[in-house]
Coordinates of C-alpha atoms in Angstrom, one line a residue:
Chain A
X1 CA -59.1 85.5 -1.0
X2 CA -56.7 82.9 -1.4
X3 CA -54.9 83.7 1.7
X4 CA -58.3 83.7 3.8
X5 CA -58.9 80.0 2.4
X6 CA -55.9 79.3 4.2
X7 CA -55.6 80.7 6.9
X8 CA -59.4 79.4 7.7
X9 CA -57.7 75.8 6.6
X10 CA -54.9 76.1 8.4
X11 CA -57.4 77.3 11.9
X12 CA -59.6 74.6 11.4
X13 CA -57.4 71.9 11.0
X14 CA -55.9 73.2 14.3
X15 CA -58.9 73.6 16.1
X16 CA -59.7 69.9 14.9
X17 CA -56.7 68.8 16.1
X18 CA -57.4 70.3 19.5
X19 CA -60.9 68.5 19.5
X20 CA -59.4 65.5 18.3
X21 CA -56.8 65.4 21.1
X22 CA -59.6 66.6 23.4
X23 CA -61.3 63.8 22.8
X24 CA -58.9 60.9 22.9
X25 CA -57.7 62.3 26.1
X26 CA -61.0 62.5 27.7
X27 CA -61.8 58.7 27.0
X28 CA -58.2 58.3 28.3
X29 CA -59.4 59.8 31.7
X30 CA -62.4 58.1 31.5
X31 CA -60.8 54.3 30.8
X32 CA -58.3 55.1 33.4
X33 CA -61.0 56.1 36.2
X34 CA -63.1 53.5 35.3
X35 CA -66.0 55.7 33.9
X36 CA -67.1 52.4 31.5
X37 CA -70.5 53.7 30.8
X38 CA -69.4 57.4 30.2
X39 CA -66.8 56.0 27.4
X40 CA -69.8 53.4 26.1
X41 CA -71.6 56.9 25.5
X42 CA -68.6 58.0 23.4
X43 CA -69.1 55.5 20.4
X44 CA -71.0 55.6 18.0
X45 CA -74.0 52.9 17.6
X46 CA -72.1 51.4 14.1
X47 CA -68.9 51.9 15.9
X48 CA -66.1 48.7 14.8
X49 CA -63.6 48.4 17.1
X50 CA -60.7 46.2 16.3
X51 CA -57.6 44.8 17.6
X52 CA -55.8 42.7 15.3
X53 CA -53.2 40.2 15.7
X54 CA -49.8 41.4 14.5
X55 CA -47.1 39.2 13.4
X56 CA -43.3 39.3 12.5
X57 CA -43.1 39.9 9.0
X58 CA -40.5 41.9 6.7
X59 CA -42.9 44.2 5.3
X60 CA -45.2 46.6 7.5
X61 CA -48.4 46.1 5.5
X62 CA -47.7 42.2 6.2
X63 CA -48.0 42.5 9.6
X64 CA -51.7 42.4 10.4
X65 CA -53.3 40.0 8.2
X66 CA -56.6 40.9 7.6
X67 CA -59.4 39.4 9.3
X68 CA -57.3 38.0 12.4
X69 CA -58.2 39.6 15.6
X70 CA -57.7 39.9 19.2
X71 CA -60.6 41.8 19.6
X72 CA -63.3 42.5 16.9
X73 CA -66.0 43.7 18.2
X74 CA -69.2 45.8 17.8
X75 CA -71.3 48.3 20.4
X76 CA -73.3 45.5 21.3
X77 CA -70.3 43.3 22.2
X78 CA -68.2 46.0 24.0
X79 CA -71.8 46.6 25.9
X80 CA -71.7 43.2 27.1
X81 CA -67.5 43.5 28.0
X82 CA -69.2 46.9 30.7
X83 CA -72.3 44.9 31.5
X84 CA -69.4 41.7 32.9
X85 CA -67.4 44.7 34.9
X86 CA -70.4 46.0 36.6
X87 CA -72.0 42.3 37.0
X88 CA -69.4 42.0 39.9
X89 CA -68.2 38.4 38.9
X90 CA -65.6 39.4 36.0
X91 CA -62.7 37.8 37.7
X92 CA -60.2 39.3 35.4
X93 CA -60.5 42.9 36.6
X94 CA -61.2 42.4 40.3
X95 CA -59.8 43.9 41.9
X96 CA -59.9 46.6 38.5
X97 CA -56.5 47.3 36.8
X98 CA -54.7 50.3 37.4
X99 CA -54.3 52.2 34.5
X100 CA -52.6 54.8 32.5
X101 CA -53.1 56.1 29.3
X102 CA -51.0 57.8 27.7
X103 CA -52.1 59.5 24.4
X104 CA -49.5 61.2 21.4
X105 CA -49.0 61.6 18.0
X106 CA -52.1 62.4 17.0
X107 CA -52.4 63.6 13.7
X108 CA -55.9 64.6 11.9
X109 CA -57.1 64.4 8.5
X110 CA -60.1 65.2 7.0
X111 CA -62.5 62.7 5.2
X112 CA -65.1 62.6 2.5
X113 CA -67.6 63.2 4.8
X114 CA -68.0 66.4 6.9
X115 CA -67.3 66.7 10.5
X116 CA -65.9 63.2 10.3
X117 CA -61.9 62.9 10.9
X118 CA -59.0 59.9 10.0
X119 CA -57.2 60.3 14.1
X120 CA -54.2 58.6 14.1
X121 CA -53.2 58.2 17.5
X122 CA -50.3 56.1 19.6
X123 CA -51.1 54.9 23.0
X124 CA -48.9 53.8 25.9
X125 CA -51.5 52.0 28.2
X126 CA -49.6 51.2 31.6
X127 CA -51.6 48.4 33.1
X128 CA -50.5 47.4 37.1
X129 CA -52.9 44.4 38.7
X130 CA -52.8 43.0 41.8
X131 CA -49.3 41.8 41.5
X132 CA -46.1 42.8 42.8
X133 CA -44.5 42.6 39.4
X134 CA -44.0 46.0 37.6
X135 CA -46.7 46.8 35.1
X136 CA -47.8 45.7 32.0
X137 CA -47.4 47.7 29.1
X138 CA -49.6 47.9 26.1
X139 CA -48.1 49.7 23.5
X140 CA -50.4 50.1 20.6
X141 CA -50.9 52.7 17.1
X142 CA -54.9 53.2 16.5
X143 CA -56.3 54.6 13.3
X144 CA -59.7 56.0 14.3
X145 CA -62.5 57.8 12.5
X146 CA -64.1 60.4 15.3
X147 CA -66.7 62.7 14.3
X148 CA -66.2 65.8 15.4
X149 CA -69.7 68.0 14.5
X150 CA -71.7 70.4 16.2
X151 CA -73.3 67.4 18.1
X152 CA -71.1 65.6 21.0
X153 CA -68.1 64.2 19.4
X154 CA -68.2 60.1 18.8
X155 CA -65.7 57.9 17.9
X156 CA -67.0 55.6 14.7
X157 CA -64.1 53.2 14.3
X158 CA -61.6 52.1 15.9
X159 CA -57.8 50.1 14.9
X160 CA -55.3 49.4 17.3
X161 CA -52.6 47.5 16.3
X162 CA -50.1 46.3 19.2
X163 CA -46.4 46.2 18.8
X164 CA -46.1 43.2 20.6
X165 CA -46.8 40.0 18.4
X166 CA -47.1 38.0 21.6
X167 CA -48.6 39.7 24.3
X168 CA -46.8 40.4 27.4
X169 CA -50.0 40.8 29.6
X170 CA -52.2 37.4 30.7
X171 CA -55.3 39.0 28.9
X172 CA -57.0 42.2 26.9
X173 CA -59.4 42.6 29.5
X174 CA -58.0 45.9 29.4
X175 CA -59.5 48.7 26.8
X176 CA -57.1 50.1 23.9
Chain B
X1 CA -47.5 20.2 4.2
X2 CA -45.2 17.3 5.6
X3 CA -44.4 16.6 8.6
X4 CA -40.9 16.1 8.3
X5 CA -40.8 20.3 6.5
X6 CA -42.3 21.6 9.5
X7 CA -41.0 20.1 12.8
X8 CA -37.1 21.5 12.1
X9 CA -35.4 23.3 14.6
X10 CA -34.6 27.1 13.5
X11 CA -31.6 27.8 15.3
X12 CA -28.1 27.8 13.1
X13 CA -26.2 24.4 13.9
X14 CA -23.5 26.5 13.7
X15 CA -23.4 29.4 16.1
X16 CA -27.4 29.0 17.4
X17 CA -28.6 31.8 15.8
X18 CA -32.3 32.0 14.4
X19 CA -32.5 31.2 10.6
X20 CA -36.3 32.4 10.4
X21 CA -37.3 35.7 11.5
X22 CA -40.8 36.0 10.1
X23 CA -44.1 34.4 12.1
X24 CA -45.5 33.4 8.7
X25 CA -44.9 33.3 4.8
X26 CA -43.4 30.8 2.3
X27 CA -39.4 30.3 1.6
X28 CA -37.5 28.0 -0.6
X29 CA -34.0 28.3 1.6
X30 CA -33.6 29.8 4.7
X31 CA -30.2 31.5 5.3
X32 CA -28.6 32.4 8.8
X33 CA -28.2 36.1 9.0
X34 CA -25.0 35.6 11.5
X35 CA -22.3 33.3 9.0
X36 CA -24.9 32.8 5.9
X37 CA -25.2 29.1 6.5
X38 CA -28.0 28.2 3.9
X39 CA -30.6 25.4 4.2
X40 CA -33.1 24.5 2.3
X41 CA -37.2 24.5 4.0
X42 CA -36.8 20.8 4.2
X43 CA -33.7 21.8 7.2
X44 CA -31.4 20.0 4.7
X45 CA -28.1 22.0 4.8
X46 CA -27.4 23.3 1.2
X47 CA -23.6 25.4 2.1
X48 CA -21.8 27.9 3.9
X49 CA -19.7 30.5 2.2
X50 CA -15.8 30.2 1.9
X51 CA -16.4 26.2 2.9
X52 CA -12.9 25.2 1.1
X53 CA -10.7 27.6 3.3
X54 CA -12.6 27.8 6.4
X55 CA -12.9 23.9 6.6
X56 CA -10.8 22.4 4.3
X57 CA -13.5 21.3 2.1
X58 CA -17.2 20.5 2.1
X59 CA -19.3 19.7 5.2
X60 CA -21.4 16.6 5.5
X61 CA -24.8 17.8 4.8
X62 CA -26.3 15.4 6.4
X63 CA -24.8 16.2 9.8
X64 CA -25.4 19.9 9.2
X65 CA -29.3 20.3 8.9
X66 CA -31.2 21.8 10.9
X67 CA -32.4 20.0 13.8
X68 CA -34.7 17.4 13.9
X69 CA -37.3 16.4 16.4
X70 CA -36.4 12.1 16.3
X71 CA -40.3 11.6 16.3
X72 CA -42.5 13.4 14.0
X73 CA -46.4 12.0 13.2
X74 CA -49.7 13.5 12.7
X75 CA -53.1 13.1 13.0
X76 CA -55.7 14.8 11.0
X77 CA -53.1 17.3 10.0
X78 CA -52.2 18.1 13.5
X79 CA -48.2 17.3 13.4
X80 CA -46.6 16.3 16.5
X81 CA -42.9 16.2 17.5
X82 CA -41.1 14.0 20.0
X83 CA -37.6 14.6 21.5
X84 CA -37.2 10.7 22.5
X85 CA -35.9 8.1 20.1
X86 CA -37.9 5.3 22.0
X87 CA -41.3 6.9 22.1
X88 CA -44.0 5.1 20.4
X89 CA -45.8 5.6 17.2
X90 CA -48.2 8.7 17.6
X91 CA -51.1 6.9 17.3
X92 CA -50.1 4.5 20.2
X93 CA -49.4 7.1 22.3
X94 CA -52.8 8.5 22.2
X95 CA -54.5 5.4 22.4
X96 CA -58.2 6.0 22.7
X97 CA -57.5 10.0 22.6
X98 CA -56.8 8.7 19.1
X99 CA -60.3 7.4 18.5
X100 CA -61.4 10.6 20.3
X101 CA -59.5 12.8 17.5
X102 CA -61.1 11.1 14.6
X103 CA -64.5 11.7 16.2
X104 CA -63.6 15.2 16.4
X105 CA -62.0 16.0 13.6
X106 CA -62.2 13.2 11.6
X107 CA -65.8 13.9 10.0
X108 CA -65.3 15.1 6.6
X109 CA -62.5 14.3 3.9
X110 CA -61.3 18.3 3.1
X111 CA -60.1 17.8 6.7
X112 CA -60.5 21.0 9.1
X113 CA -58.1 24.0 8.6
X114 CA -56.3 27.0 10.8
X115 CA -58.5 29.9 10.5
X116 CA -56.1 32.1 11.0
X117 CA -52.2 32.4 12.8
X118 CA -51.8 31.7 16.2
X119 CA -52.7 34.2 18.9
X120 CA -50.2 34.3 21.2
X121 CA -49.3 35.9 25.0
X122 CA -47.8 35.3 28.2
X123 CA -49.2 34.8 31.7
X124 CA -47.3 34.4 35.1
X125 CA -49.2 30.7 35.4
X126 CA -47.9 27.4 35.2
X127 CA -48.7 25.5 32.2
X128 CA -50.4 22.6 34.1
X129 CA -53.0 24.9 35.2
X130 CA -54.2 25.1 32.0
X131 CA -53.9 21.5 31.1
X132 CA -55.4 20.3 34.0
X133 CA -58.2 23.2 33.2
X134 CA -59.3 21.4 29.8
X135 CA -59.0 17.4 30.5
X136 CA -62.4 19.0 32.0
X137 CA -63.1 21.3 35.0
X138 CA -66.5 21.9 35.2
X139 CA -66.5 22.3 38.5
X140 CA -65.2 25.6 38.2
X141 CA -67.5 27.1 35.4
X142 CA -70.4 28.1 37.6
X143 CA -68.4 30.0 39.7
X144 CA -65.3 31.3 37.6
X145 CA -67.3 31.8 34.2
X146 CA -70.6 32.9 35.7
X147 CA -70.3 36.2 34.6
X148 CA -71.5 35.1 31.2
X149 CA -75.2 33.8 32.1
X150 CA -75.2 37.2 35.1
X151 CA -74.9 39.2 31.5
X152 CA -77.5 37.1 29.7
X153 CA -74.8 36.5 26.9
X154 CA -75.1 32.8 27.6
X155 CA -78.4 31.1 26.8
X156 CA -79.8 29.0 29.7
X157 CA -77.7 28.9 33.6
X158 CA -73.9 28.0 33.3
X159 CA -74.3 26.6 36.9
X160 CA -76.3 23.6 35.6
X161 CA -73.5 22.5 33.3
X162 CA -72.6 20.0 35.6
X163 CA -75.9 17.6 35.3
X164 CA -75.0 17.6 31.9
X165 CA -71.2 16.6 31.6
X166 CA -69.5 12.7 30.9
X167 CA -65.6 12.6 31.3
X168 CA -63.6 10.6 28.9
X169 CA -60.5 8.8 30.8
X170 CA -58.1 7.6 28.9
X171 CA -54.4 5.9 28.9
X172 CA -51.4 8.4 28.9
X173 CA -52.8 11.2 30.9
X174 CA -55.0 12.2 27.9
X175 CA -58.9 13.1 29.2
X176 CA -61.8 14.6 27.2
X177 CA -65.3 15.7 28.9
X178 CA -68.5 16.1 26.6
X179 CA -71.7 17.7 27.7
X180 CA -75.0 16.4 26.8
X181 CA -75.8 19.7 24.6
X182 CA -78.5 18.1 22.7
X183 CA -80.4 17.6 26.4
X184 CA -79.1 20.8 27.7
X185 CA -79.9 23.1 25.0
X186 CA -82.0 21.6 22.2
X187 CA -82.1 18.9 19.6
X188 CA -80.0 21.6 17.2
X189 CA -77.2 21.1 19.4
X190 CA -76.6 17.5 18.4
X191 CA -73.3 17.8 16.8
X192 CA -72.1 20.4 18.6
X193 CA -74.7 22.5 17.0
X194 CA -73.2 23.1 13.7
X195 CA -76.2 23.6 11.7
X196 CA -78.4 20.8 9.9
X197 CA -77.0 22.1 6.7
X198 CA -73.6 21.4 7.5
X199 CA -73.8 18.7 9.7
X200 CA -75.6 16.7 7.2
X201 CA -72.5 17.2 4.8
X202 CA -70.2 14.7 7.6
X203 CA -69.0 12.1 6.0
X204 CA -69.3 9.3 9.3
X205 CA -68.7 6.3 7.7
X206 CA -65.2 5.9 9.3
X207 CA -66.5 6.1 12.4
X208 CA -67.5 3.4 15.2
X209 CA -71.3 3.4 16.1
X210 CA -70.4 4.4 19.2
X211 CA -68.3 7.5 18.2
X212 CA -71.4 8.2 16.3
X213 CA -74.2 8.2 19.2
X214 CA -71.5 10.7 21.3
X215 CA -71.7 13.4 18.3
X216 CA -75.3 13.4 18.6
X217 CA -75.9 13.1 22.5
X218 CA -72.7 14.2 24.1
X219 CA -70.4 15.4 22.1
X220 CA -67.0 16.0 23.2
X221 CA -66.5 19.6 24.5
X222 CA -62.6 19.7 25.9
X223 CA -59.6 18.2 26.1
X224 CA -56.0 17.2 27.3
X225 CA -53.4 15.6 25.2
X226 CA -50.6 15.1 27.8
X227 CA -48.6 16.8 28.3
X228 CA -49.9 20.0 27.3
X229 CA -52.1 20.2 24.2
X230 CA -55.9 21.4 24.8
X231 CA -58.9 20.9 23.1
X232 CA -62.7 22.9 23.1
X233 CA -65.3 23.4 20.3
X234 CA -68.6 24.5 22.3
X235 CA -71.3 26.6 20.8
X236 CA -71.0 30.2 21.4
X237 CA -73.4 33.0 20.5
X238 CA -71.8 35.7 18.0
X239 CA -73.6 38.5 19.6
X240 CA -75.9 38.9 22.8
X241 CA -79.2 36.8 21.8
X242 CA -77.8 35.5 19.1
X243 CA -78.0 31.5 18.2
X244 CA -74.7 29.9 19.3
X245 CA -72.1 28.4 16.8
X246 CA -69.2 26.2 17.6
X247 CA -66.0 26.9 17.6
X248 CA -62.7 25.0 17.7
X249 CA -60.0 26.0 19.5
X250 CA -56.6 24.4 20.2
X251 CA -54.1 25.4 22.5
X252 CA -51.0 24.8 23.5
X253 CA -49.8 25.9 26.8
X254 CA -45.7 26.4 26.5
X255 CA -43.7 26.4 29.4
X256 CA -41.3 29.3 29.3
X257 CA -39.9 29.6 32.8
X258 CA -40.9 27.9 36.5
X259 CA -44.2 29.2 36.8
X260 CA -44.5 31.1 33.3
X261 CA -46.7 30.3 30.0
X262 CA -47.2 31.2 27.1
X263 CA -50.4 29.9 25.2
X264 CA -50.6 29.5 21.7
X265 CA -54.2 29.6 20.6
X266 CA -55.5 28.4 17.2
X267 CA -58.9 28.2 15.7
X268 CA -60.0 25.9 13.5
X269 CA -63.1 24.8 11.5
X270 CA -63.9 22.2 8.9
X271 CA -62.1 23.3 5.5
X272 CA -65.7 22.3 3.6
X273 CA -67.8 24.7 5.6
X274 CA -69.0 28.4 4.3
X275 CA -66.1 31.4 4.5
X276 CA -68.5 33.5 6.3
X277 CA -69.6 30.8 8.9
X278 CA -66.1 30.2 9.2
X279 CA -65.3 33.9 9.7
X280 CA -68.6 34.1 12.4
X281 CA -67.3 30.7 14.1
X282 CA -63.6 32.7 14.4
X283 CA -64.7 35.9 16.1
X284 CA -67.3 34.6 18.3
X285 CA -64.3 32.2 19.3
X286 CA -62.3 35.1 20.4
X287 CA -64.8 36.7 22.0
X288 CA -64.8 34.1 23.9
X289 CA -61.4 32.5 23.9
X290 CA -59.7 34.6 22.7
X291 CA -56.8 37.2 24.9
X292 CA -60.0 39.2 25.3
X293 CA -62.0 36.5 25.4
X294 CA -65.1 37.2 28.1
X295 CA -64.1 33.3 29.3
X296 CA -60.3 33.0 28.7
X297 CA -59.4 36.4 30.4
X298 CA -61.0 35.5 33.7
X299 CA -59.4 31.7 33.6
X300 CA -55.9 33.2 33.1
X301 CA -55.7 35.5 35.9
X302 CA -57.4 32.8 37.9
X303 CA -54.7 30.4 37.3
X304 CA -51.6 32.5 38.4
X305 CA -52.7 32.2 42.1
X306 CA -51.2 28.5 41.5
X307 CA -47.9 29.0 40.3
X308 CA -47.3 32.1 43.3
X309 CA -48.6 29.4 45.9
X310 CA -46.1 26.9 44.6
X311 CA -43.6 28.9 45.0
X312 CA -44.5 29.8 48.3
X313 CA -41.4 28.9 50.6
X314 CA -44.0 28.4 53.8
X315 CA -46.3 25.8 50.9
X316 CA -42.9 24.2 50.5
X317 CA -41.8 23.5 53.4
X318 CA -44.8 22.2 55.0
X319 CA -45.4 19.9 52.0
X320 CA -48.6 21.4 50.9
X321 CA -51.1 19.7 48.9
X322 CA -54.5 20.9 47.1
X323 CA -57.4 19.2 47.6
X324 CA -58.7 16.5 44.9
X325 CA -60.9 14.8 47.0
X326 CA -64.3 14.6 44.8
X327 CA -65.9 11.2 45.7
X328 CA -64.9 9.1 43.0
X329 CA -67.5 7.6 40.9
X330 CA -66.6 4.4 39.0
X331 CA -66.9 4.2 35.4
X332 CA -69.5 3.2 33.1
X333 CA -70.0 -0.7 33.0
X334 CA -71.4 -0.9 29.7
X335 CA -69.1 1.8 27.8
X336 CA -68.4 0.6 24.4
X337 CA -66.1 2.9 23.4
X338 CA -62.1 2.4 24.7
X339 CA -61.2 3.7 27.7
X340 CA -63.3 4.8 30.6
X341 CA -67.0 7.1 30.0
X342 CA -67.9 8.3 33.3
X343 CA -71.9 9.0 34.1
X344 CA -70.6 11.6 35.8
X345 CA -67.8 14.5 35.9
X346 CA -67.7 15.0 39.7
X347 CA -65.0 13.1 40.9
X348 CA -61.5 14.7 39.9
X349 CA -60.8 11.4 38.3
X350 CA -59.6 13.4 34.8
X351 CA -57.4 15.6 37.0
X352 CA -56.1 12.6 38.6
X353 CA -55.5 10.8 35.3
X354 CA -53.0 13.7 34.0
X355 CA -51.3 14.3 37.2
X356 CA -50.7 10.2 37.7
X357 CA -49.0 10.6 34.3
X358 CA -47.1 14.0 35.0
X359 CA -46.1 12.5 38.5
X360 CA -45.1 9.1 36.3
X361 CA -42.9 11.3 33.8
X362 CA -41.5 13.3 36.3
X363 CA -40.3 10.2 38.7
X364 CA -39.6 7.7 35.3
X365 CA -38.0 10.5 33.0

């Protein structure tokens, strides 16, 4: 009995891990081909997705002081960040950025609630714009809660803290 | 904290190497990682270890602090530093910017406050773009930032800010531009639109009656301080449809290599008003001006098409100039205030105030 239990943890966590990956590489794809309103239909209505402002500090949990952001935002706002790409005057992606995302690290844990995940996730986000300087990179770890249920998967929240403490790209018109 | 605490160099005397390694925090002594030369936060040199055989003795403390800027001032808690000796007082120097601060900033005795660490990054534009951006470009909001009333986010048309906007000309290359908000958007807009509530706690009575009339008819919206310090507070909306609060930014646009910035960019609100209105104020801010902001992030990928053209060898050679030729307008005859109010912004006059005085410190030294 005991050993069922376990084995039926240890093939669910994998299969979670599988959707969870699934998932973060799929909006990868989509971000990257520029598929705004397919990703939009990813998150979830209450989604919170937030980039904080990292500085140098000696101790990790230092780092991101809370309630300093980048990028706060809710669905309504990142709405209105798609509704500026598609409204053919958001100067800052035209022409579009070139991206790639590279997704790794991911490790899933279960929460409280069912069908609902902790991902953590690091992401490599290659950026190249009209320039003939080599490209941007945004290097960021992202603590997410995705629910993975019998209904299409949605990511709930989302974290993404940068290693860089000053920015080495002219703006975040860029998705993390 | 003072002025003279805060405008130290952080590089070693000795050897150059940085004695502070962390973006924020609190320290008593500060100690150099590469020799352990130890100073106290007020840059006075406390010791270095083995002093008596490495020197022969003591060194003269007050040679070996840490470096500091000759000219340190501030106004309304805003410290500046100045590498000349000569320079003039701080409050000279800005001149009717000066009077501009206190209407700004000046309006309640708590003071305003940082709402949070600098936001920092780097753009392949020259810092003059930006300063010459905020002493008050209008002209290119309709165009550049008209993604914002295509979306709706925006109440009313961006492209009819210009009926609305005054420039402020003053000595030293500084240059403000307000917009008649009130006019434009509603009577709640007088002051900026910080709510009645709050607005009724100002405290004005150290201000001019003409400062006065500008808070509640056109009050001012950006800014220059030459060389390179910028000003906005303009009412944003939190969310789409939402009613706009001000915020207050500052930047600073730091020259880091021919044709490289990078902008440090603060928020700031008065210290009196609510946490939570404070907090809204902060993130509509960098929704708007922030890295992400849905304003800023167009503006910055604008502005590297100047420093690429100046370095264009063909620009060069054939001596290339831009065009400022708006038909100047002359200034207001009856202006009480000091330095020049304009009835209108059209005319490039701002832009030609700061790069009279760039062209002057550039020739003069």
């Amino acid at each position: 009995m005991k050993t069922m239990l376990m084995e039926r943890s240890v093939g669910s966590t994998m299969e979670m891990s599988h959707l969870a990956s699934r998932f973060l590489s799929l909006e990868a794809k989509l971000l990257d081909e520029r598929r705004y309103d397919e990703w939009l239909d990813m998150l979830g209505d209450q989604i919170t997705y937030e980039v904080p402002i990292r500085l140098s500090r000696r101790e990790f949990v230092d780092e991101t002081k809370s309630g300093c952001y980048h990028i706060c935002d809710n669905k309504e706002l990142l709405k209105l960040r798609v509704a500026r790409f598609h409204c053919g005057e958001a100067w800052a992606e035209r022409p579009a950025s070139r991206t790639l995302r590279v997704v790794g690290s991911v490790l899933v844990n279960p929460t409280d609630e069912e069908a609902i995940f902790e991902v953590d996730s690091a992401l490599l986000l290659c950026r190249q714009r009209n320039s003939d300087r080599p490209c941007d990179t945004i290097a960021v770890r992202r603590s997410d809660r995705i629910s993975l249920g019998a209904e299409r998967p949605l990511l709930l929240s989302r974290r993404a803290i940068p290693i860089d403490t000053v920015l080495h790209t002219p703006n975040l018109s860029v998705f993390v | 904290m003072q002025p003279d605490q805060s405008s130290r160099a952080v590089h070693c005397p000795h050897r150059g190497s940085h004695v502070c390694q962390e973006d924020y925090g609190n320290a008593s002594h500060f100690k150099c990682p590469y020799h352990g030369w130890v100073f106290k936060n007020d840059g006075s040199f406390v010791g270095a270890p083995e002093m008596q055989a490495a020197y022969g003795g003591r060194l003269n403390a007050s040679e070996w602090g840490l470096r500091r800027a000759p000219k340190v001032d501030s106004i309304h808690g805003f410290i500046f530093a100045c590498l000349s000796e000569e320079a003039e007082s701080l409050r000279d120097y800005l001149g009717g910017a000066a009077w501009m601060f206190d209407a700004i900033f000046g309006l309640h005795p708590d003071g305003v406050k940082a709402l949070a660490p600098p936001e920092r990054f780097i753009l392949h534009a020259d810092w003059k773009s930006g300063a010459e951006n905020f002493v008050g470009d209008t002209y290119h909001i309709g165009t550049a930032h008209h993604s914002v009333t295509l979306t709706g986010y925006l109440p009313g048309d961006v492209r009819e800010g210009g009926q609305y906007a005054h420039g402020f000309l003053f000595e030293n290359g500084h240059e403000f531009l307000g917009y008649r908000l009130p006019e434009w958007f509603g009577p709640p807009f007088k002051y900026w639109g910080f709510p009645e509530e709050l607005a009724s706690q100002f405290d004005l009575s150290a201000l001019d009656e003409t400062q006065r009339e500008l808070l509640v008819t056109v009050p001012p919206s950006v800014g220059t301080i030459f060389p390179n310090f910028s000003y906005l507070r303009m009412p944003e909306p939190p969310g789409p449809g939402e009613f706009p609060i001000p915020n207050t930014d500052i930047r600073v646009w730091s020259p880091i290599a021919p044709g490289v910035m990078e902008v440090w960019h603060w928020q700031f609100n008065f210290a009196f008003m609510p946490e939570e209105y404070q907090r809204k104020a902060y993130l509509s801010g960098q929704y708007t001006f922030g890295a992400g902001g849905i304003f800023e992030q167009d503006d910055m990928t604008i502005w590297e098409g100047a420093s690429k053209a100046a370095q264009s060898p063909w620009n060069r050679k054939v001596g290339a100039e831009l065009n400022y030729q708006q038909k100047r307008p002359e200034p207001n005859p009856d202006w009480k205030g000091p330095g020049q109010f304009f009835d209108t912004y059209y005319g490039e006059y701002l832009q030609a105030g700061f790069w009279k005085q760039w062209l002057k410190m550039m020739r003069n030294g």
